[in-house]
mmCIF file of C-alpha atoms and ligand atoms in Angstrom:
data_model
loop_
_atom_site.group_PDB
_atom_site.id
_atom_site.type_symbol
_atom_site.label_atom_id
_atom_site.label_comp_id
_atom_site.label_asym_id
_atom_site.label_seq_id
_atom_site.Cartn_x
_atom_site.Cartn_y
_atom_site.Cartn_z
ATOM 1 C CA MET S 1 -57.696 -54.066 10.217
ATOM 2 C CA SER S 2 -58.338 -50.721 9.112
ATOM 3 C CA ARG S 3 -61.676 -50.615 7.086
ATOM 4 C CA LEU S 4 -60.808 -46.962 5.830
ATOM 5 C CA ARG S 5 -57.900 -46.299 3.708
ATOM 6 C CA TRP S 6 -57.363 -42.612 2.763
ATOM 7 C CA MET S 7 -54.107 -40.948 1.582
ATOM 8 C CA THR S 8 -53.660 -37.401 0.400
ATOM 9 C CA ALA S 9 -51.525 -35.788 -2.132
ATOM 10 C CA GLY S 10 -50.492 -32.491 -3.352
ATOM 11 C CA GLU S 11 -48.330 -29.499 -2.684
ATOM 12 C CA SER S 12 -49.222 -26.104 -0.923
ATOM 13 C CA HIS S 13 -48.371 -24.218 -4.426
ATOM 14 C CA GLY S 14 -48.976 -26.918 -6.774
ATOM 15 C CA PRO S 15 -52.072 -27.563 -8.912
ATOM 16 C CA GLU S 16 -54.161 -29.033 -6.493
ATOM 17 C CA LEU S 17 -54.974 -31.167 -3.399
ATOM 18 C CA THR S 18 -56.225 -34.855 -4.053
ATOM 19 C CA ALA S 19 -57.405 -36.967 -1.252
ATOM 20 C CA LEU S 20 -58.534 -40.906 -2.359
ATOM 21 C CA VAL S 21 -60.987 -42.577 0.250
ATOM 22 C CA GLU S 22 -61.922 -46.082 0.190
ATOM 23 C CA GLY S 23 -64.055 -48.154 2.529
ATOM 24 C CA ILE S 24 -67.204 -45.983 2.788
ATOM 25 C CA PRO S 25 -70.210 -48.018 1.962
ATOM 26 C CA ALA S 26 -72.591 -47.541 -1.118
ATOM 27 C CA GLY S 27 -75.566 -45.483 -0.279
ATOM 28 C CA LEU S 28 -74.478 -42.838 1.819
ATOM 29 C CA ARG S 29 -75.725 -39.510 0.639
ATOM 30 C CA LEU S 30 -72.918 -37.091 -0.098
ATOM 31 C CA LEU S 31 -73.052 -33.882 -1.687
ATOM 32 C CA ALA S 32 -69.989 -31.424 -2.538
ATOM 33 C CA GLU S 33 -71.505 -28.673 -0.465
ATOM 34 C CA GLN S 34 -71.421 -30.818 2.496
ATOM 35 C CA VAL S 35 -67.489 -30.964 1.881
ATOM 36 C CA ASP S 36 -67.312 -27.140 1.051
ATOM 37 C CA ALA S 37 -69.043 -26.209 4.296
ATOM 38 C CA ASP S 38 -66.321 -27.663 6.412
ATOM 39 C CA LEU S 39 -63.460 -26.246 3.899
ATOM 40 C CA ALA S 40 -64.673 -22.783 4.489
ATOM 41 C CA ARG S 41 -64.922 -23.201 8.048
ATOM 42 C CA ARG S 42 -61.026 -24.429 8.102
ATOM 43 C CA GLN S 43 -60.503 -21.116 6.086
ATOM 44 C CA ARG S 44 -61.656 -18.895 8.779
ATOM 45 C CA GLY S 45 -60.182 -17.148 12.018
ATOM 46 C CA TYR S 46 -58.490 -13.993 12.606
ATOM 47 C CA GLY S 47 -54.843 -14.352 12.293
ATOM 48 C CA ARG S 48 -54.598 -16.074 8.989
ATOM 49 C CA GLY S 49 -52.401 -14.503 6.444
ATOM 50 C CA GLY S 50 -52.766 -13.409 2.983
ATOM 51 C CA ARG S 51 -52.737 -16.738 1.460
ATOM 52 C CA MET S 52 -56.858 -17.312 2.701
ATOM 53 C CA LYS S 53 -57.846 -14.385 0.841
ATOM 54 C CA ILE S 54 -56.577 -16.014 -2.449
ATOM 55 C CA GLU S 55 -58.158 -19.519 -1.819
ATOM 56 C CA THR S 56 -61.710 -20.399 -1.724
ATOM 57 C CA ASP S 57 -61.448 -24.044 -1.104
ATOM 58 C CA ARG S 58 -64.341 -26.122 -3.286
ATOM 59 C CA VAL S 59 -64.115 -29.879 -3.826
ATOM 60 C CA GLU S 60 -64.922 -31.829 -6.753
ATOM 61 C CA LEU S 61 -66.017 -35.165 -6.414
ATOM 62 C CA THR S 62 -64.368 -36.889 -9.146
ATOM 63 C CA ALA S 63 -64.983 -40.781 -8.367
ATOM 64 C CA GLY S 64 -67.013 -42.901 -6.190
ATOM 65 C CA VAL S 65 -70.167 -40.641 -5.970
ATOM 66 C CA ARG S 66 -73.192 -40.761 -8.582
ATOM 67 C CA GLY S 67 -76.196 -38.530 -8.331
ATOM 68 C CA GLY S 68 -75.621 -37.377 -4.600
ATOM 69 C CA GLU S 69 -74.859 -41.301 -3.329
ATOM 70 C CA THR S 70 -71.682 -43.014 -2.666
ATOM 71 C CA LEU S 71 -71.309 -46.230 -4.776
ATOM 72 C CA GLY S 72 -68.663 -48.262 -2.330
ATOM 73 C CA SER S 73 -66.012 -47.461 -4.747
ATOM 74 C CA PRO S 74 -63.054 -45.170 -4.074
ATOM 75 C CA ILE S 75 -63.946 -41.555 -3.745
ATOM 76 C CA ALA S 76 -61.657 -39.199 -5.212
ATOM 77 C CA LEU S 77 -61.740 -35.346 -3.945
ATOM 78 C CA ARG S 78 -59.678 -32.736 -5.356
ATOM 79 C CA VAL S 79 -59.382 -29.247 -4.126
ATOM 80 C CA VAL S 80 -57.476 -26.840 -6.661
ATOM 81 C CA ASN S 81 -54.774 -24.441 -5.412
ATOM 82 C CA ARG S 82 -55.984 -21.092 -6.653
ATOM 83 C CA ASP S 83 -52.577 -19.670 -5.963
ATOM 84 C CA HIS S 84 -50.841 -21.996 -8.162
ATOM 85 C CA ALA S 85 -51.644 -19.538 -10.845
ATOM 86 C CA SER S 86 -49.136 -17.100 -9.550
ATOM 87 C CA TRP S 87 -46.482 -19.935 -9.155
ATOM 88 C CA GLN S 88 -45.916 -20.819 -12.948
ATOM 89 C CA GLY S 89 -42.181 -21.427 -13.641
ATOM 90 C CA ARG S 90 -41.601 -22.287 -10.012
ATOM 91 C CA MET S 91 -44.162 -25.122 -9.425
ATOM 92 C CA GLY S 92 -45.526 -27.608 -11.631
ATOM 93 C CA PRO S 93 -44.193 -31.262 -12.988
ATOM 94 C CA ALA S 94 -42.481 -29.767 -16.369
ATOM 95 C CA PRO S 95 -38.893 -29.114 -16.145
ATOM 96 C CA PHE S 96 -38.330 -25.382 -15.792
ATOM 97 C CA ASP S 97 -37.076 -23.292 -18.382
ATOM 98 C CA ALA S 98 -35.009 -21.159 -16.002
ATOM 99 C CA PRO S 99 -34.253 -22.560 -12.750
ATOM 100 C CA PRO S 100 -36.416 -20.921 -10.041
ATOM 101 C CA GLU S 101 -34.530 -19.010 -7.316
ATOM 102 C CA PRO S 102 -34.004 -22.005 -4.560
ATOM 103 C CA LEU S 103 -35.202 -21.230 -0.979
ATOM 104 C CA THR S 104 -31.977 -22.159 1.232
ATOM 105 C CA ARG S 105 -32.566 -20.440 4.197
ATOM 106 C CA ALA S 106 -34.040 -23.244 6.775
ATOM 107 C CA ARG S 107 -36.769 -21.952 9.178
ATOM 108 C CA PRO S 108 -36.323 -23.350 12.474
ATOM 109 C CA GLY S 109 -39.456 -24.915 13.321
ATOM 110 C CA HIS S 110 -40.443 -26.187 10.037
ATOM 111 C CA ALA S 111 -39.533 -29.464 8.123
ATOM 112 C CA ASP S 112 -36.941 -27.667 6.152
ATOM 113 C CA LEU S 113 -33.784 -28.745 7.388
ATOM 114 C CA ALA S 114 -34.469 -32.222 8.636
ATOM 115 C CA GLY S 115 -36.501 -32.941 5.044
ATOM 116 C CA GLY S 116 -33.690 -31.172 2.983
ATOM 117 C CA LEU S 117 -30.987 -33.402 4.473
ATOM 118 C CA LYS S 118 -33.096 -36.473 4.558
ATOM 119 C CA TYR S 119 -34.029 -36.461 0.874
ATOM 120 C CA ASP S 120 -30.883 -34.668 -0.244
ATOM 121 C CA ARG S 121 -32.917 -31.467 -1.475
ATOM 122 C CA HIS S 122 -30.938 -28.451 -1.670
ATOM 123 C CA ASP S 123 -34.016 -26.104 -2.634
ATOM 124 C CA LEU S 124 -35.924 -26.405 0.747
ATOM 125 C CA ARG S 125 -39.091 -25.599 -1.364
ATOM 126 C CA ASP S 126 -38.954 -29.372 -2.507
ATOM 127 C CA VAL S 127 -39.930 -30.218 1.254
ATOM 128 C CA LEU S 128 -41.896 -27.109 2.621
ATOM 129 C CA GLU S 129 -44.240 -27.457 -0.048
ATOM 130 C CA ARG S 130 -45.652 -30.739 0.953
ATOM 131 C CA ALA S 131 -44.793 -30.509 4.714
ATOM 132 C CA SER S 132 -47.080 -27.205 4.564
ATOM 133 C CA ALA S 133 -50.364 -27.090 6.582
ATOM 134 C CA ARG S 134 -52.139 -26.460 3.113
ATOM 135 C CA GLU S 135 -52.282 -30.197 2.905
ATOM 136 C CA THR S 136 -55.152 -30.102 5.889
ATOM 137 C CA ALA S 137 -57.507 -28.783 3.397
ATOM 138 C CA ALA S 138 -57.473 -32.248 1.980
ATOM 139 C CA ARG S 139 -57.999 -33.868 5.272
ATOM 140 C CA VAL S 140 -60.681 -31.676 6.102
ATOM 141 C CA ALA S 141 -62.229 -32.926 2.688
ATOM 142 C CA VAL S 142 -61.876 -36.651 3.954
ATOM 143 C CA GLY S 143 -63.276 -35.764 7.435
ATOM 144 C CA ALA S 144 -66.545 -34.284 5.854
ATOM 145 C CA VAL S 145 -66.872 -37.524 4.079
ATOM 146 C CA CYS S 146 -66.488 -39.298 7.552
ATOM 147 C CA LYS S 147 -68.660 -37.093 9.331
ATOM 148 C CA ALA S 148 -71.682 -37.879 6.722
ATOM 149 C CA LEU S 149 -70.854 -41.428 7.802
ATOM 150 C CA LEU S 150 -71.029 -41.092 11.252
ATOM 151 C CA GLY S 151 -74.072 -38.726 10.959
ATOM 152 C CA ALA S 152 -75.996 -41.434 9.509
ATOM 153 C CA VAL S 153 -75.652 -43.552 12.682
ATOM 154 C CA GLY S 154 -76.077 -40.478 15.121
ATOM 155 C CA VAL S 155 -72.495 -39.524 15.722
ATOM 156 C CA GLU S 156 -71.518 -35.687 15.597
ATOM 157 C CA VAL S 157 -68.127 -34.374 15.754
ATOM 158 C CA PHE S 158 -67.298 -30.983 16.760
ATOM 159 C CA ALA S 159 -64.059 -28.881 17.731
ATOM 160 C CA HIS S 160 -63.777 -25.668 19.543
ATOM 161 C CA VAL S 161 -60.831 -23.245 20.752
ATOM 162 C CA VAL S 162 -59.856 -23.616 24.561
ATOM 163 C CA SER S 163 -56.784 -21.073 24.620
ATOM 164 C CA ILE S 164 -54.424 -19.053 22.348
ATOM 165 C CA GLY S 165 -51.078 -18.133 23.625
ATOM 166 C CA SER S 166 -51.733 -17.257 27.375
ATOM 167 C CA VAL S 167 -55.461 -16.521 27.187
ATOM 168 C CA ALA S 168 -57.704 -19.150 28.111
ATOM 169 C CA ALA S 169 -61.429 -19.780 27.705
ATOM 170 C CA SER S 170 -63.529 -20.171 30.805
ATOM 171 C CA LEU S 171 -65.739 -23.142 30.286
ATOM 172 C CA GLU S 172 -66.900 -24.525 33.384
ATOM 173 C CA GLY S 173 -70.542 -25.417 33.630
ATOM 174 C CA LEU S 174 -71.135 -25.211 29.756
ATOM 175 C CA ASP S 175 -73.226 -28.154 28.746
ATOM 176 C CA LEU S 176 -71.791 -29.546 24.984
ATOM 177 C CA ALA S 177 -74.735 -28.109 23.021
ATOM 178 C CA THR S 178 -74.150 -24.670 24.298
ATOM 179 C CA LEU S 179 -70.405 -25.380 23.681
ATOM 180 C CA ARG S 180 -70.929 -26.377 20.377
ATOM 181 C CA ALA S 181 -73.820 -23.481 19.216
ATOM 182 C CA ARG S 182 -71.426 -20.720 20.702
ATOM 183 C CA SER S 183 -68.104 -21.983 19.265
ATOM 184 C CA ALA S 184 -69.683 -22.573 15.966
ATOM 185 C CA ALA S 185 -70.812 -18.775 15.741
ATOM 186 C CA ALA S 186 -67.570 -17.583 16.917
ATOM 187 C CA ASP S 187 -64.886 -16.414 14.636
ATOM 188 C CA LEU S 188 -61.837 -17.967 16.304
ATOM 189 C CA ARG S 189 -64.302 -20.898 17.242
ATOM 190 C CA CYS S 190 -64.111 -19.977 21.091
ATOM 191 C CA ALA S 191 -67.122 -20.362 23.360
ATOM 192 C CA ASP S 192 -66.328 -17.664 25.895
ATOM 193 C CA PRO S 193 -66.739 -14.439 24.145
ATOM 194 C CA ALA S 194 -64.561 -12.445 26.577
ATOM 195 C CA ALA S 195 -61.708 -14.926 26.283
ATOM 196 C CA GLU S 196 -62.168 -14.386 22.140
ATOM 197 C CA ALA S 197 -61.762 -10.853 22.499
ATOM 198 C CA ALA S 198 -58.791 -11.350 24.299
ATOM 199 C CA MET S 199 -57.549 -13.748 22.018
ATOM 200 C CA ARG S 200 -57.756 -11.418 19.138
ATOM 201 C CA ASP S 201 -55.604 -8.948 21.167
ATOM 202 C CA ALA S 202 -53.121 -11.201 21.614
ATOM 203 C CA ILE S 203 -52.919 -12.189 17.966
ATOM 204 C CA HIS S 204 -52.840 -8.558 16.816
ATOM 205 C CA THR S 205 -50.237 -7.820 19.472
ATOM 206 C CA ALA S 206 -48.032 -10.942 18.097
ATOM 207 C CA SER S 207 -48.607 -9.971 14.490
ATOM 208 C CA HIS S 208 -47.392 -6.221 14.823
ATOM 209 C CA ALA S 209 -44.382 -7.968 16.715
ATOM 210 C CA GLY S 210 -43.464 -10.081 13.927
ATOM 211 C CA ASP S 211 -44.411 -13.031 15.851
ATOM 212 C CA THR S 212 -46.792 -16.135 16.226
ATOM 213 C CA LEU S 213 -49.037 -17.747 18.460
ATOM 214 C CA GLY S 214 -50.184 -21.529 19.215
ATOM 215 C CA GLY S 215 -52.914 -22.585 21.387
ATOM 216 C CA VAL S 216 -55.052 -25.502 22.376
ATOM 217 C CA PHE S 217 -58.394 -26.974 20.705
ATOM 218 C CA GLU S 218 -60.653 -29.488 21.992
ATOM 219 C CA VAL S 219 -62.320 -32.330 19.679
ATOM 220 C CA VAL S 220 -65.806 -33.677 21.118
ATOM 221 C CA ALA S 221 -67.745 -36.621 19.711
ATOM 222 C CA THR S 222 -71.267 -37.328 20.916
ATOM 223 C CA GLY S 223 -73.552 -40.337 20.044
ATOM 224 C CA VAL S 224 -70.587 -42.715 19.866
ATOM 225 C CA PRO S 225 -71.493 -46.207 20.787
ATOM 226 C CA VAL S 226 -70.004 -48.495 23.422
ATOM 227 C CA GLY S 227 -67.438 -50.535 21.941
ATOM 228 C CA LEU S 228 -65.300 -48.956 19.367
ATOM 229 C CA GLY S 229 -61.734 -50.111 19.578
ATOM 230 C CA SER S 230 -60.559 -52.803 21.770
ATOM 231 C CA HIS S 231 -58.362 -53.435 24.595
ATOM 232 C CA VAL S 232 -56.785 -56.747 23.234
ATOM 233 C CA GLN S 233 -53.987 -55.488 21.054
ATOM 234 C CA TRP S 234 -51.967 -52.400 21.175
ATOM 235 C CA ASP S 235 -52.911 -51.023 17.726
ATOM 236 C CA ARG S 236 -56.338 -51.359 18.408
ATOM 237 C CA LYS S 237 -56.720 -49.208 21.449
ATOM 238 C CA LEU S 238 -58.732 -46.296 20.185
ATOM 239 C CA ASP S 239 -57.214 -43.623 22.435
ATOM 240 C CA GLY S 240 -53.717 -44.471 20.854
ATOM 241 C CA ARG S 241 -55.226 -44.273 17.501
ATOM 242 C CA LEU S 242 -57.169 -40.813 18.131
ATOM 243 C CA ALA S 243 -53.713 -39.461 19.532
ATOM 244 C CA GLN S 244 -51.717 -40.574 16.758
ATOM 245 C CA ALA S 245 -54.267 -39.075 14.433
ATOM 246 C CA LEU S 246 -54.353 -35.877 15.895
ATOM 247 C CA MET S 247 -50.299 -35.545 16.688
ATOM 248 C CA SER S 248 -49.819 -36.051 12.917
ATOM 249 C CA ILE S 249 -51.919 -32.792 12.005
ATOM 250 C CA GLN S 250 -49.131 -29.999 11.344
ATOM 251 C CA ALA S 251 -47.667 -28.199 14.204
ATOM 252 C CA ILE S 252 -49.459 -30.184 16.973
ATOM 253 C CA LYS S 253 -47.021 -30.991 19.747
ATOM 254 C CA GLY S 254 -49.239 -32.562 22.480
ATOM 255 C CA VAL S 255 -52.602 -34.436 22.696
ATOM 256 C CA GLU S 256 -54.547 -34.993 26.002
ATOM 257 C CA ILE S 257 -57.805 -37.530 26.121
ATOM 258 C CA GLY S 258 -60.223 -36.509 28.830
ATOM 259 C CA LEU S 259 -58.463 -35.289 31.868
ATOM 260 C CA GLY S 260 -55.177 -36.050 30.058
ATOM 261 C CA PHE S 261 -51.943 -34.754 32.077
ATOM 262 C CA GLU S 262 -54.350 -33.033 34.709
ATOM 263 C CA ALA S 263 -55.396 -36.761 35.781
ATOM 264 C CA ALA S 264 -51.469 -37.580 36.741
ATOM 265 C CA ARG S 265 -51.981 -34.518 39.311
ATOM 266 C CA ARG S 266 -55.062 -35.556 41.123
ATOM 267 C CA PRO S 267 -55.758 -38.860 43.243
ATOM 268 C CA GLY S 268 -57.788 -41.646 41.669
ATOM 269 C CA SER S 269 -60.849 -40.687 43.746
ATOM 270 C CA ARG S 270 -60.954 -37.315 41.585
ATOM 271 C CA VAL S 271 -60.074 -38.714 38.076
ATOM 272 C CA HIS S 272 -62.468 -41.778 37.780
ATOM 273 C CA ASP S 273 -65.917 -41.690 36.677
ATOM 274 C CA ALA S 274 -68.640 -43.499 38.965
ATOM 275 C CA ILE S 275 -70.776 -45.817 37.117
ATOM 276 C CA ALA S 276 -74.640 -45.990 37.827
ATOM 277 C CA TRP S 277 -77.563 -47.484 36.147
ATOM 278 C CA SER S 278 -80.601 -45.976 34.705
ATOM 279 C CA ASP S 279 -83.424 -48.038 34.691
ATOM 280 C CA GLU S 280 -85.557 -45.806 32.464
ATOM 281 C CA ALA S 281 -83.138 -45.530 29.744
ATOM 282 C CA ARG S 282 -81.776 -49.028 30.345
ATOM 283 C CA THR S 283 -78.307 -47.876 30.076
ATOM 284 C CA PHE S 284 -75.084 -47.371 32.107
ATOM 285 C CA THR S 285 -74.591 -43.661 33.172
ATOM 286 C CA ARG S 286 -71.819 -41.557 34.744
ATOM 287 C CA ALA S 287 -72.037 -38.044 36.274
ATOM 288 C CA THR S 288 -68.293 -37.251 35.139
ATOM 289 C CA ASN S 289 -66.067 -37.889 32.187
ATOM 290 C CA GLY S 290 -62.543 -37.590 33.179
ATOM 291 C CA ALA S 291 -61.882 -40.632 31.145
ATOM 292 C CA GLY S 292 -62.759 -38.892 28.007
ATOM 293 C CA GLY S 293 -65.217 -41.435 26.564
ATOM 294 C CA LEU S 294 -62.388 -44.194 26.727
ATOM 295 C CA GLU S 295 -61.492 -46.868 28.958
ATOM 296 C CA GLY S 296 -59.104 -49.625 28.055
ATOM 297 C CA GLY S 297 -58.981 -48.032 24.668
ATOM 298 C CA ILE S 298 -62.815 -48.662 24.195
ATOM 299 C CA THR S 299 -65.523 -46.162 23.909
ATOM 300 C CA ASN S 300 -67.716 -46.476 26.686
ATOM 301 C CA GLY S 301 -70.748 -44.639 25.692
ATOM 302 C CA GLU S 302 -69.600 -41.297 26.946
ATOM 303 C CA PRO S 303 -68.854 -38.391 24.493
ATOM 304 C CA VAL S 304 -64.959 -38.710 23.513
ATOM 305 C CA MET S 305 -63.172 -35.935 24.337
ATOM 306 C CA CYS S 306 -59.717 -34.918 23.059
ATOM 307 C CA ARG S 307 -57.476 -31.654 23.068
ATOM 308 C CA ALA S 308 -54.456 -31.015 21.238
ATOM 309 C CA ALA S 309 -51.798 -28.297 21.536
ATOM 310 C CA MET S 310 -50.626 -26.429 18.562
ATOM 311 C CA LYS S 311 -47.076 -24.664 18.487
ATOM 312 C CA PRO S 312 -46.948 -21.061 17.285
ATOM 313 C CA ILE S 313 -46.395 -21.281 13.533
ATOM 314 C CA ALA S 314 -42.744 -21.487 12.847
ATOM 315 C CA THR S 315 -42.714 -18.779 9.944
ATOM 316 C CA LEU S 316 -41.768 -15.564 11.681
ATOM 317 C CA LYS S 317 -41.930 -12.246 10.028
ATOM 318 C CA ARG S 318 -39.002 -11.227 12.590
ATOM 319 C CA ALA S 319 -37.344 -14.055 11.360
ATOM 320 C CA LEU S 320 -34.913 -16.281 13.503
ATOM 321 C CA GLY S 321 -31.153 -17.012 13.186
ATOM 322 C CA SER S 322 -30.513 -19.741 10.744
ATOM 323 C CA VAL S 323 -28.098 -21.012 8.207
ATOM 324 C CA ASP S 324 -28.037 -20.960 4.334
ATOM 325 C CA VAL S 325 -27.975 -24.723 3.414
ATOM 326 C CA VAL S 326 -25.830 -24.197 0.399
ATOM 327 C CA THR S 327 -23.106 -21.565 1.603
ATOM 328 C CA LYS S 328 -23.209 -22.569 5.425
ATOM 329 C CA GLN S 329 -23.219 -18.568 6.156
ATOM 330 C CA ALA S 330 -25.420 -17.530 9.095
ATOM 331 C CA HIS S 331 -28.428 -15.786 7.762
ATOM 332 C CA ASP S 332 -31.841 -15.418 8.817
ATOM 333 C CA ALA S 333 -34.708 -17.773 8.002
ATOM 334 C CA ALA S 334 -36.547 -17.183 4.859
ATOM 335 C CA PHE S 335 -40.125 -15.337 5.056
ATOM 336 C CA GLU S 336 -42.458 -14.733 2.524
ATOM 337 C CA ARG S 337 -45.742 -14.414 3.999
ATOM 338 C CA SER S 338 -47.454 -16.152 7.050
ATOM 339 C CA ASP S 339 -50.109 -17.029 9.187
ATOM 340 C CA VAL S 340 -50.071 -15.348 12.557
ATOM 341 C CA CYS S 341 -52.138 -17.848 14.419
ATOM 342 C CA ALA S 342 -54.060 -20.827 12.789
ATOM 343 C CA VAL S 343 -55.461 -22.604 16.031
ATOM 344 C CA ALA S 344 -59.154 -21.967 14.805
ATOM 345 C CA ALA S 345 -58.288 -23.683 11.514
ATOM 346 C CA ALA S 346 -56.680 -26.374 13.145
ATOM 347 C CA SER S 347 -59.472 -27.360 15.522
ATOM 348 C CA VAL S 348 -61.558 -27.932 12.172
ATOM 349 C CA VAL S 349 -58.898 -30.260 11.060
ATOM 350 C CA GLY S 350 -58.842 -31.835 14.372
ATOM 351 C CA GLU S 351 -62.243 -32.476 13.915
ATOM 352 C CA ALA S 352 -61.788 -34.115 10.620
ATOM 353 C CA MET S 353 -58.781 -36.285 12.146
ATOM 354 C CA VAL S 354 -61.329 -37.541 14.908
ATOM 355 C CA ALA S 355 -64.287 -38.272 12.227
ATOM 356 C CA ILE S 356 -61.974 -40.337 10.204
ATOM 357 C CA VAL S 357 -60.529 -42.415 13.212
ATOM 358 C CA LEU S 358 -64.073 -42.933 14.613
ATOM 359 C CA ALA S 359 -65.805 -43.745 10.896
ATOM 360 C CA ASP S 360 -62.904 -46.448 10.287
ATOM 361 C CA ALA S 361 -63.476 -47.729 14.024
ATOM 362 C CA LEU S 362 -67.037 -47.960 13.448
ATOM 363 C CA LEU S 363 -66.804 -49.543 10.104
ATOM 364 C CA GLU S 364 -64.294 -52.171 11.920
ATOM 365 C CA LYS S 365 -66.973 -52.941 14.533
ATOM 366 C CA PHE S 366 -70.147 -52.950 12.114
ATOM 367 C CA GLY S 367 -68.809 -53.814 8.392
ATOM 368 C CA GLY S 368 -71.266 -53.525 6.061
ATOM 369 C CA ASP S 369 -70.920 -52.845 2.048
ATOM 370 C CA SER S 370 -74.299 -50.803 2.025
ATOM 371 C CA MET S 371 -75.361 -48.146 4.650
ATOM 372 C CA VAL S 372 -78.413 -50.345 4.617
ATOM 373 C CA GLU S 373 -76.341 -53.095 5.907
ATOM 374 C CA LEU S 374 -74.437 -50.920 8.317
ATOM 375 C CA GLU S 375 -77.354 -49.455 9.865
ATOM 376 C CA ARG S 376 -78.981 -52.654 10.739
ATOM 377 C CA HIS S 377 -75.901 -54.028 12.233
ATOM 378 C CA VAL S 378 -75.664 -50.741 14.350
ATOM 379 C CA ARG S 379 -79.360 -51.173 15.441
ATOM 380 C CA GLY S 380 -78.754 -54.845 16.287
ATOM 381 C CA TYR S 381 -75.875 -53.919 18.147
ATOM 382 C CA ARG S 382 -77.881 -51.182 20.111
ATOM 383 C CA ASP S 383 -80.604 -53.789 20.812
ATOM 384 C CA GLN S 384 -78.317 -56.328 22.405
ATOM 385 C CA LEU S 385 -76.781 -53.606 24.712
ATOM 386 C CA GLU S 386 -80.522 -52.756 25.603
ATOM 387 C CA ARG S 387 -80.857 -56.531 26.734
ATOM 388 C CA TYR S 388 -77.255 -56.841 28.471
HETATM 389 C C1 EPS Q 1 -48.507 -22.529 5.441
HETATM 390 C C2 EPS Q 1 -48.260 -21.262 4.908
HETATM 391 C C3 EPS Q 1 -49.056 -20.559 4.213
HETATM 392 C C4 EPS Q 1 -50.551 -20.961 4.883
HETATM 393 C C5 EPS Q 1 -50.610 -22.214 4.676
HETATM 394 C C6 EPS Q 1 -49.782 -23.209 5.760
HETATM 395 O O1 EPS Q 1 -49.410 -20.457 2.915
HETATM 396 P P1 EPS Q 1 -48.493 -19.353 1.970
HETATM 397 O O2 EPS Q 1 -47.122 -20.036 2.191
HETATM 398 O O3 EPS Q 1 -49.048 -19.759 0.646
HETATM 399 O O4 EPS Q 1 -48.389 -18.199 2.246
HETATM 400 O O5 EPS Q 1 -51.518 -19.596 4.471
HETATM 401 O O6 EPS Q 1 -52.059 -22.397 4.753
HETATM 402 C C7 EPS Q 1 -52.730 -22.708 3.723
HETATM 403 C C8 EPS Q 1 -52.415 -22.320 2.709
HETATM 404 C C9 EPS Q 1 -54.224 -23.333 3.969
HETATM 405 O O7 EPS Q 1 -54.837 -23.313 2.987
HETATM 406 O O8 EPS Q 1 -54.249 -23.780 5.316
HETATM 407 C C10 EPS Q 1 -47.284 -23.430 5.821
HETATM 408 O O9 EPS Q 1 -46.183 -22.897 5.460
HETATM 409 O O10 EPS Q 1 -47.820 -24.456 6.571
#
């Protein structure tokens, strides 16, 4: 059913991250610079740790693209880990000359212990290297390809930060264009400058306390045609697919679509979006979008709006109590270096994941081996809707 197949590989301090994407039609203009722009956006934001000073992520397109256009064949993307150079003798596929010191003090909140038990690894680095959010750079690269595809049919995806810790942005009355422009220009990707200043303070305070902060971001997709996803089977419902994609991002603990949990607190009359008809635009319209652009698991033509809640990063300078998995002795959790807050970065990853799901749903509905074919199918469907 899925028309787009993709996977990532790579350890945080290994040689590189790799992604493979199959299903993008031939004839899509795609430049490494487009991908690099998103990779750079993911690296920004007050609260990132020392690692971001080491990395300057750049993609290399090693398959599926020729002369700036996709070929319809699998697209291979690689992002080199610059930090790998300082992990010689500790990371890499060849047997080690001397065994590297194992990481045995499991960090609460990370995959360390559950993964160590599951995969029977006593050096927890064998788990954390892949569980690390470094992998999200590869997702963002795949997302950039999908955004190029969506852009060709008028779909735009952006994300902005709604809250960090207990500081929430005031966004009442901001239209989507303002929300997009203001958040794009802001370091923490928040459209409310006063809230962003308070967010910086909160991150600064958390950092000095050896603590970390989470937050909430929102992903918005505009220009999405009516009819992506389907009500007919559980795994075709697009809200379910979006929720899965967002929830799969490292450290995400909650996802909402439209009003989300707030809908459960309101009476139906203040949740659902009354339908009107515009003769001029020959389209159905809504004055509100509590549904977040999805009804019955199908896009309804309104902007798709999803929110995701990120927990505070689990690597704490003031480490929590834990146990050494080899000696079984009580020991504080391991700490090397870490981010204090990565919500702004996670919002860019959320943008990528939503773009990937929407691109897949678009290809599923309209198909096509070439962009010419896909665009013709989309145009034909739009004509059909106008005659409905
Ligand atoms: C991460 C730990 C930190 C982050 C990293 C995610 O890396 P390190 O252990 O090298 O200090 O900087 O994020 C990235 C490298 C990235 O590109 O986002 C973790 O454990 O999840």
